[in-house]
Coordinates of C-alpha atoms in Angstrom, one line a residue:
Q1 CA 20.3 -23.7 37.0
V2 CA 23.9 -23.8 36.0
Q3 CA 26.9 -24.4 38.1
L4 CA 30.3 -23.1 37.0
V5 CA 33.7 -24.2 38.3
E6 CA 36.9 -22.5 37.2
S7 CA 40.4 -24.1 37.2
G8 CA 43.8 -23.5 35.8
G9 CA 44.9 -20.5 37.7
G10 CA 48.3 -20.2 39.4
L11 CA 51.5 -18.3 39.6
V12 CA 53.4 -17.5 36.5
Q13 CA 56.2 -15.1 35.5
A14 CA 55.6 -12.2 33.2
G15 CA 55.6 -13.3 29.6
G16 CA 54.3 -16.7 30.5
S17 CA 51.0 -18.4 29.7
L18 CA 48.1 -20.0 31.5
R19 CA 45.0 -21.8 30.3
L20 CA 41.9 -21.4 32.4
S21 CA 39.0 -23.8 32.2
C22 CA 35.4 -23.4 33.2
A23 CA 33.3 -26.5 33.6
A24 CA 29.6 -26.2 33.6
S25 CA 26.8 -28.5 34.8
G26 CA 23.1 -28.3 34.9
R27 CA 21.2 -26.9 31.9
T28 CA 22.4 -27.3 28.3
F29 CA 25.7 -25.5 28.0
S30 CA 25.2 -24.4 24.4
S31 CA 22.2 -22.3 25.5
Y32 CA 24.4 -19.7 27.2
V33 CA 26.8 -17.0 26.1
K34 CA 29.9 -17.6 28.2
G35 CA 32.2 -14.9 29.5
W36 CA 35.3 -14.3 31.6
F37 CA 35.6 -11.4 34.1
R38 CA 38.4 -10.6 36.5
Q39 CA 38.8 -8.7 39.7
A40 CA 42.1 -7.3 40.9
P41 CA 42.7 -6.4 44.6
G42 CA 41.0 -3.1 45.4
K43 CA 39.3 -2.9 41.9
E44 CA 36.0 -3.6 40.4
R45 CA 35.2 -6.7 38.5
E46 CA 35.9 -6.1 34.8
F47 CA 35.1 -7.8 31.6
V48 CA 37.8 -9.9 29.9
S49 CA 36.2 -11.9 27.1
A50 CA 33.0 -13.6 25.9
I51 CA 32.0 -16.2 23.4
S52 CA 28.8 -16.9 21.5
R53 CA 26.7 -20.0 21.9
S54 CA 28.1 -21.5 18.7
G55 CA 31.7 -20.5 19.5
L56 CA 32.0 -18.7 16.2
R57 CA 32.1 -15.2 17.7
S58 CA 34.3 -13.9 20.4
Y59 CA 34.8 -10.6 22.2
Y60 CA 37.7 -9.1 24.2
A61 CA 38.5 -6.2 26.4
D62 CA 41.1 -3.9 24.8
S63 CA 43.5 -4.7 27.5
V64 CA 43.8 -8.4 26.5
T65 CA 43.2 -8.3 22.8
G66 CA 45.9 -10.1 20.9
R67 CA 47.1 -11.9 24.1
F68 CA 44.0 -13.9 25.3
T69 CA 41.9 -16.3 23.3
I70 CA 38.5 -17.6 24.4
S71 CA 37.1 -20.9 23.2
R72 CA 34.4 -23.4 24.1
D73 CA 33.7 -27.1 23.7
N74 CA 29.9 -27.5 24.0
A75 CA 30.3 -31.3 24.0
K76 CA 32.4 -31.1 27.1
N77 CA 30.4 -28.2 28.7
T78 CA 33.6 -26.3 29.0
V79 CA 34.9 -22.8 28.1
Y80 CA 38.5 -21.9 28.0
L81 CA 40.7 -18.8 28.3
Q82 CA 44.1 -19.1 26.9
M83 CA 46.3 -16.3 28.3
N84 CA 49.6 -15.6 26.7
S85 CA 52.2 -12.9 27.2
L86 CA 50.9 -12.4 30.7
K87 CA 51.7 -9.1 32.5
P88 CA 51.7 -8.3 36.2
E89 CA 48.6 -6.2 35.6
D90 CA 46.7 -9.4 34.6
T91 CA 46.9 -10.5 38.3
A92 CA 43.4 -11.0 39.5
V93 CA 40.8 -13.5 40.4
Y94 CA 39.2 -14.7 37.2
F95 CA 35.5 -15.6 37.1
C96 CA 33.6 -17.6 34.6
A97 CA 30.0 -16.4 33.9
A98 CA 27.1 -17.5 31.8
S99 CA 24.2 -15.6 30.3
S100 CA 20.9 -16.9 28.9
S101 CA 19.6 -13.6 27.7
L102 CA 22.5 -12.0 25.8
A103 CA 22.3 -12.1 22.0
D104 CA 25.3 -13.6 20.3
V105 CA 25.6 -10.6 18.1
G106 CA 25.3 -7.0 19.3
G107 CA 24.7 -7.9 23.0
S108 CA 25.9 -6.0 25.9
Y109 CA 28.3 -8.7 26.8
R110 CA 30.6 -6.4 28.8
Q111 CA 28.0 -5.8 31.5
R112 CA 28.1 -7.9 34.6
S113 CA 24.3 -7.5 35.1
N114 CA 23.6 -9.5 31.9
Y115 CA 25.2 -12.7 33.3
D116 CA 23.0 -15.1 35.3
Y117 CA 25.5 -17.5 36.7
W118 CA 29.0 -17.1 38.2
G119 CA 31.8 -19.4 39.3
Q120 CA 33.8 -19.0 42.5
G121 CA 36.9 -17.7 40.7
T122 CA 40.5 -18.9 40.2
Q123 CA 43.5 -16.8 41.2
V124 CA 46.0 -15.8 38.6
T125 CA 49.2 -14.2 39.8
V126 CA 51.8 -12.8 37.4
S127 CA 55.2 -11.9 38.9
S128 CA 57.5 -9.4 37.3

C-alpha cells in the first residue's frame, strides 16, 4: 500500500509559479511510476505529467509542455511539479498518483486507470 499527500497549492497571479510536492509512504517509492493529474471545476480529471521510476524520463501533456517540470527524489519519497508561467486555465485541483504496473518507456501513462494510488489533491488557483 502507498499513501500520497500533496502540498504546495495556493493562489497565484497569472505568470507566477508554484511548486507542488507529493510525499509518499508505505512501499518502496522507487517501485512506482509517479504522475500528476488535475481536475478543473465541471471537467474530467486530466493527465498533466509523469516520471519514470529512475527519474530519467518524464512526460507532459501538450498544454503544460515547456512550462511545467516534474522531478522526483526517491531518497525522500517525494515527487515534485514545478509550475511556471501559470495561466488561469491551470486552475484545478492537482492530484498525485502512483502506478506499479506502468512501464517506464512506452507505457500508457496518460490513462487514469493505470494508476493504483491517489492523493487527496491540492488546490491551485491562478488569477488573471
